[in-house]
Each structure stands twice: as C-alpha cells, then as structure tokens.
Coordinates of C-alpha atoms in Angstrom, one line a residue:
X5 CA -20.6 -4.8 8.3
X6 CA -17.2 -4.6 10.1
X7 CA -16.1 -8.0 10.9
X8 CA -14.5 -9.3 14.2
X9 CA -10.4 -8.2 13.2
X10 CA -11.6 -4.9 12.9
X11 CA -13.3 -4.4 15.9
X12 CA -10.6 -5.8 17.4
X13 CA -8.1 -3.3 16.1
X14 CA -10.3 -0.1 16.7
X15 CA -10.5 -1.7 20.2
X16 CA -6.2 -1.6 20.6
X17 CA -6.4 1.7 18.9
X18 CA -8.6 3.6 21.6
X19 CA -7.2 1.2 24.5
X20 CA -3.5 2.5 23.5
X21 CA -5.0 6.5 23.3
X22 CA -7.3 6.2 26.0
X23 CA -6.4 3.4 28.8
X24 CA -5.2 5.2 32.3
X25 CA -6.7 8.5 31.0
X26 CA -9.5 10.7 32.8
X27 CA -11.4 12.2 30.5
X28 CA -12.0 16.2 30.6
X29 CA -15.0 16.3 28.0
X30 CA -17.6 13.7 26.9
X31 CA -20.2 14.7 24.7
X32 CA -23.3 12.0 23.6
X33 CA -25.2 12.6 20.3
X34 CA -27.8 10.3 21.3
X35 CA -31.2 11.3 22.5
X36 CA -31.0 8.8 25.7
X37 CA -27.6 10.0 26.7
X38 CA -27.5 13.6 25.5
X39 CA -27.1 14.9 28.8
X40 CA -24.3 12.2 30.7
X41 CA -21.2 14.1 31.6
X42 CA -18.4 11.8 32.4
X43 CA -15.9 14.1 32.6
X44 CA -13.4 13.2 35.5
X45 CA -13.8 9.6 34.9
X46 CA -11.4 7.4 34.2
X47 CA -11.2 5.2 30.8
X48 CA -9.6 1.9 32.6
X49 CA -9.4 -0.3 29.4
X50 CA -11.4 -0.8 25.9
X51 CA -12.1 -4.4 24.9
X52 CA -13.8 -6.1 21.9
X53 CA -16.3 -9.0 22.6
X54 CA -17.4 -10.1 18.8
X55 CA -18.3 -7.4 16.9
X56 CA -19.2 -5.4 20.2
X57 CA -16.9 -2.6 21.7
X58 CA -17.0 -2.1 25.5
X59 CA -15.0 1.0 26.9
X60 CA -14.8 0.9 30.7
X61 CA -14.5 3.3 33.0
X62 CA -13.9 4.4 36.7
X63 CA -15.5 7.4 38.3
X64 CA -14.0 9.7 40.5
X65 CA -13.9 9.4 44.2
X66 CA -16.7 10.2 46.2
X67 CA -16.8 12.2 49.3
X68 CA -18.0 9.5 52.5
X69 CA -17.3 9.0 55.8
X70 CA -13.5 8.5 55.5
X71 CA -14.6 4.4 55.3
X72 CA -13.0 2.9 51.4
X73 CA -15.2 2.6 48.8
X74 CA -15.7 1.1 45.7
X75 CA -15.8 3.5 43.0
X76 CA -18.6 4.1 40.1
X77 CA -17.6 1.6 37.1
X78 CA -19.4 2.5 33.8
X79 CA -19.1 0.7 30.1
X80 CA -19.8 2.7 26.9
X81 CA -20.9 0.0 24.7
X82 CA -20.8 0.7 21.1
X83 CA -21.6 -1.5 18.0
X84 CA -20.6 -0.5 14.5
X85 CA -23.1 -2.1 12.2
X86 CA -22.7 -1.1 8.9
X87 CA -21.1 2.4 8.9
X88 CA -19.5 3.1 12.4
X89 CA -15.8 3.6 13.2
X90 CA -14.0 4.9 15.9
X91 CA -11.1 7.7 15.1
X92 CA -8.5 8.8 17.6
X93 CA -7.3 12.8 16.9
X94 CA -4.8 14.6 18.7
X95 CA -6.8 17.4 21.1
X96 CA -9.1 19.3 18.9
X97 CA -7.5 17.9 15.5
X98 CA -9.6 18.0 12.4
X99 CA -12.2 15.6 12.0
X100 CA -11.9 13.1 8.8
X101 CA -15.5 12.3 9.0
X102 CA -18.8 14.8 8.8
X103 CA -19.4 16.1 12.1
X104 CA -23.2 15.7 12.0
X105 CA -22.3 11.8 12.0
X106 CA -20.6 11.9 15.0
X107 CA -22.4 10.0 17.6
X108 CA -19.7 9.8 20.9
X109 CA -17.1 12.5 21.5
X110 CA -14.3 11.9 24.2
X111 CA -11.6 14.0 25.2
X112 CA -8.7 13.3 27.5
X113 CA -5.5 15.4 27.7
X114 CA -4.0 13.2 24.9
X115 CA -6.3 12.5 22.7
X116 CA -9.9 12.9 21.2
X117 CA -11.8 9.7 20.3
X118 CA -14.6 10.3 18.2
X119 CA -17.2 7.5 17.4
X120 CA -19.0 8.5 13.5
X121 CA -22.1 6.6 12.5
X122 CA -22.5 4.2 15.5
X123 CA -25.1 1.5 14.9
X124 CA -25.6 1.2 18.8
X125 CA -24.0 3.8 21.4
X126 CA -25.3 3.0 25.1
X127 CA -23.9 3.6 28.8
X128 CA -24.6 0.8 31.0
X129 CA -23.2 -0.2 34.6
X130 CA -20.2 -2.4 34.3
X131 CA -21.9 -5.1 36.2
X132 CA -24.4 -5.0 34.0
X133 CA -22.4 -6.0 30.6
X134 CA -23.8 -9.3 30.4
X135 CA -27.0 -7.7 29.5
X136 CA -26.2 -6.6 26.5
X137 CA -23.5 -9.2 25.5
X138 CA -24.1 -12.3 27.5
X139 CA -26.2 -13.8 24.7
X140 CA -23.1 -14.5 22.6
X141 CA -21.2 -17.4 22.1
X142 CA -17.4 -17.9 21.9
X143 CA -15.6 -15.1 20.9
X144 CA -12.7 -16.3 17.8
X145 CA -10.5 -13.5 19.0
X146 CA -11.3 -13.9 22.6
X147 CA -9.0 -14.8 25.9
X148 CA -11.8 -17.7 26.5
X149 CA -12.1 -18.8 22.9
X150 CA -13.6 -22.5 23.1
X151 CA -14.2 -24.6 19.6
X152 CA -16.0 -27.6 21.0
X153 CA -18.4 -24.5 22.4
X154 CA -18.8 -23.1 19.0
X155 CA -19.4 -26.3 16.8
X156 CA -21.6 -27.9 19.7
X157 CA -23.7 -24.9 19.3
X158 CA -23.7 -24.9 15.3
X159 CA -24.4 -28.5 15.8
X160 CA -27.5 -28.1 17.7
X161 CA -29.6 -27.2 14.6
X162 CA -28.6 -29.3 12.0
X163 CA -31.0 -28.0 9.5
X164 CA -29.6 -24.4 9.2
X165 CA -27.6 -23.5 6.5
X166 CA -23.7 -23.5 7.5
X167 CA -23.8 -20.1 5.9
X168 CA -26.7 -18.9 8.4
X169 CA -24.8 -20.5 11.5
X170 CA -21.6 -19.3 11.1
X171 CA -23.1 -15.6 11.0
X172 CA -25.3 -16.0 13.7
X173 CA -23.5 -14.4 16.8
X174 CA -25.1 -16.7 19.4
X175 CA -23.4 -19.5 18.1
X176 CA -19.9 -17.8 17.3
X177 CA -19.1 -14.5 18.0
X178 CA -16.5 -12.2 15.0
X179 CA -17.4 -13.9 11.9
X180 CA -19.0 -11.7 9.4
X181 CA -20.1 -12.2 5.7
X182 CA -16.5 -11.8 4.4
X183 CA -15.1 -14.6 6.8
X184 CA -18.2 -17.0 6.1
X185 CA -17.5 -17.0 2.5
X186 CA -13.7 -17.3 2.5
X187 CA -13.9 -20.1 5.2
X188 CA -16.7 -22.2 3.8
X189 CA -14.5 -21.8 0.3
X190 CA -11.4 -23.4 1.8
X191 CA -13.0 -26.1 3.5
X192 CA -15.3 -26.9 0.0
X193 CA -18.6 -26.5 1.1
X194 CA -21.5 -24.2 0.0
X195 CA -22.5 -21.7 1.9
X196 CA -26.3 -22.8 1.8
X197 CA -25.7 -26.7 2.5
X198 CA -27.1 -27.5 5.7
X199 CA -24.7 -28.1 8.9
X200 CA -25.7 -31.7 8.7
X201 CA -24.2 -32.1 5.6
X202 CA -20.9 -30.3 6.6
X203 CA -18.3 -33.3 7.3
X204 CA -15.8 -30.9 9.5
X205 CA -17.9 -28.2 11.2
X206 CA -14.7 -27.4 13.3
X207 CA -12.4 -27.1 10.1
X208 CA -14.6 -24.6 9.0
X209 CA -14.5 -22.5 12.2
X210 CA -10.8 -23.1 12.7
X211 CA -9.9 -21.5 9.6
X212 CA -12.1 -18.6 9.9
X213 CA -10.0 -18.1 13.2
X214 CA -6.9 -18.4 11.2
X215 CA -8.3 -15.9 8.5
X216 CA -9.2 -13.3 11.8
X217 CA -6.0 -13.6 13.2
X218 CA -3.7 -13.0 10.3
X219 CA -5.7 -9.5 9.6
X220 CA -4.8 -8.2 13.6
X221 CA -1.9 -6.2 11.9
X222 CA -1.6 -3.1 9.7
X223 CA -2.7 -3.2 5.9
X224 CA -5.6 -4.4 3.5
X225 CA -7.4 -7.1 4.7
X226 CA -6.6 -10.6 2.6
X227 CA -7.3 -13.8 3.1
X228 CA -5.0 -15.7 0.7
X229 CA -2.2 -16.6 3.1
X230 CA 0.5 -19.0 2.1
X231 CA 1.0 -22.2 3.9
X232 CA 2.6 -20.6 7.1
X233 CA -0.3 -18.6 7.3
X234 CA 1.2 -15.4 6.4
X235 CA -1.2 -13.2 3.7
X236 CA 0.0 -12.8 0.6
X237 CA -2.9 -11.4 -1.7
X238 CA -2.5 -8.2 -2.9
X239 CA 1.5 -7.8 -2.1
X240 CA 1.7 -11.1 -4.5
X241 CA -0.2 -9.5 -7.2
X242 CA -3.1 -12.1 -6.5
X243 CA -6.7 -11.0 -5.6
X244 CA -7.0 -9.8 -1.8
X245 CA -9.8 -13.2 -1.2
X246 CA -10.3 -16.1 -2.4
X247 CA -14.1 -15.5 -3.8
X248 CA -15.7 -13.0 -1.8
X249 CA -17.1 -10.0 -4.1
X250 CA -15.1 -11.8 -7.1
X251 CA -18.2 -12.6 -8.9
X252 CA -17.2 -14.0 -12.9
X253 CA -13.6 -13.9 -11.6
X254 CA -12.1 -16.8 -12.0
X255 CA -11.6 -19.5 -9.0
X256 CA -7.6 -19.1 -8.0
X257 CA -7.8 -23.0 -7.6
X258 CA -9.5 -24.5 -10.5
X259 CA -10.6 -21.2 -12.8
X260 CA -14.3 -22.0 -12.9
X261 CA -15.9 -18.2 -12.5
X262 CA -17.2 -17.6 -8.7
X263 CA -20.8 -17.0 -8.7
X264 CA -23.1 -14.8 -6.4
X265 CA -26.2 -16.1 -4.7
X266 CA -28.4 -14.8 -1.7
X267 CA -28.9 -16.6 1.6
X268 CA -31.7 -15.7 4.0
X269 CA -32.3 -17.1 7.4
X270 CA -35.8 -17.7 6.5
X271 CA -38.6 -16.6 4.3
X272 CA -39.0 -12.5 4.6
X273 CA -35.6 -12.3 6.2
X274 CA -32.5 -10.2 5.4
X275 CA -30.7 -12.0 2.2
X276 CA -27.3 -11.5 2.6
X277 CA -24.8 -12.4 -0.6
X278 CA -22.7 -15.4 -0.9
X279 CA -19.7 -16.1 -3.0
X280 CA -18.6 -19.6 -3.8
X281 CA -17.4 -21.7 -6.6
X282 CA -19.7 -24.1 -8.2
X283 CA -16.8 -26.5 -8.8
X284 CA -15.0 -26.6 -6.0
X285 CA -18.0 -25.5 -3.8
X286 CA -20.9 -27.7 -5.4
X287 CA -24.2 -26.8 -4.4
X288 CA -26.4 -29.3 -2.6
X289 CA -30.1 -30.0 -2.1
X290 CA -29.8 -27.2 1.2
X291 CA -32.5 -24.6 1.8
X292 CA -31.7 -21.0 1.7
X293 CA -30.2 -20.8 -1.7
X294 CA -31.1 -18.2 -4.0
X295 CA -29.6 -16.7 -7.1
X296 CA -26.5 -17.7 -8.7

C-alpha cells in the first residue's frame, strides 16, 4: 500500500498540473458517479491527508439576481489502497496503464490526470470533508503535525503491539508497513512489543517522520540515512532499507540475518508481514507475533 510520502508526491504532482485550471472533461468510471460531469469546474488545490488525496474544486458562476453568491465547492476524494496511482499526461497523451483500470479521467487545456485502480473514489461537498477524513490522527507530513497528540493516542491502548498502533491511522496518519518496520528497527524495538513496553514512543514516531520527509523528493525510496539525515541507501552501494523485505540478509548493524514474521490486530484479522533483527530487536512476550 502506498505510504504517506507517495501520496504527498502524488498530491504535489496533481496540484502542479491542475491547480487553477478549468476542467474541460471529466469521466468517473465508478457506478455511483458515472453520470457526474464536472466540465467547467476549476481545480483550486490538491492536498494530501495521510494516505488520502483531496482534490478541491470550485463550480462555475451561477446566474442569479445580481447579488454575490458563494460558488459550489466539491472535493474528489481518492485513496490508492494497494494498487492505485494517479498519473499526469499531456492532453490526449498515451496512457502507461491499461485503460480498463482507469477509474477517473480529468482533462484541462494543459494536462490529463488519470487515476488508475483507485481503492476509493468519491465526490463530496468540500464542507463535508471531515466526514471522510476527520477520524484520522495527526498527519506526519501535514501542517498541523502534533507529536504529543500522536503519542497520546498510541499510549491510550498500552496492550496493543506498537507495530499495530503505528499502522492505525486513527493514531497518526501516513505510516505504512515500510516505515513502521524501519522506525521500530531504528529504536531497537520489536514490532510485536506492546506499547506499554516501549520506552520511547515519541522517538519511534519522530524517526518515522524523518524517514518520510527524507523521501519526498525524486528517486527511489530509501530509509538508510547518514547522520545528517540525508538518504545514502543504494547510492552508496548499501541496501535501500534496514530490514524491510530483507529476510535472511545480514542486519546492517550487527550482521544477524533479518527475520520475517506476521502481525495481526486480533485473531482472524488481516496479517501483515513484519521484518526485524532478532539481535537488535529481541522479541519479548508480546501478543500478536507469529512466524519468524
């Protein structure tokens, strides 16, 4: 699933291509909005909210009695889930993804924006955005980031494994499996350890934020940073990640083979892979760990 940095970059690309532009064509390829026509609407901005994309639009002026009227405002809300992506092309440009996977096509005089395999696609009144993203915790890449509030929310459930708490978007928004594994490694904490056993929750959160911010630019993602916080993985010949998807490969700190396990919120819940170094992150008696 795309993580907060991917969504941030997608929003920046869409904003640069569409903001201030009037749509001359729209095509929503989902049944609920198949008849919606936003031709004539102007894109005002595209912003990320955790792993959600919010594209805000302003409607054309409406004829009235001559008194000023507030324009209609709508928001195109999308979530990439596992496979989704937004791509920008020149008008009429050839798509790099199969046409049958397109869920939304927006065209201005300057660009086409196409959303492929979007996990969520809906249109709501901008005044009602809170109904779809209001449950999210502080956004690690947002202007209103609040470390203390994120830590408070995580610590409110001390029995939950830290690896589960970090993925819960109600606690904080933007962390996915890559960053939870890497941040836990940097703090020497096993992802299955309960929150109550984690000595410094704020440090894990801060590491995740640093890693996310380090990957907002162009190039392949890497979490191996130098002491100044600059990405050096891959360009220095090192792996791109400390532990993520490096099962059986040597830990970059101690040389112990990295292990893979699974972690689920509760019995019957979806399991997600975790990667950890058994020496740098010794497993404790936490609930939720399996595999290995």
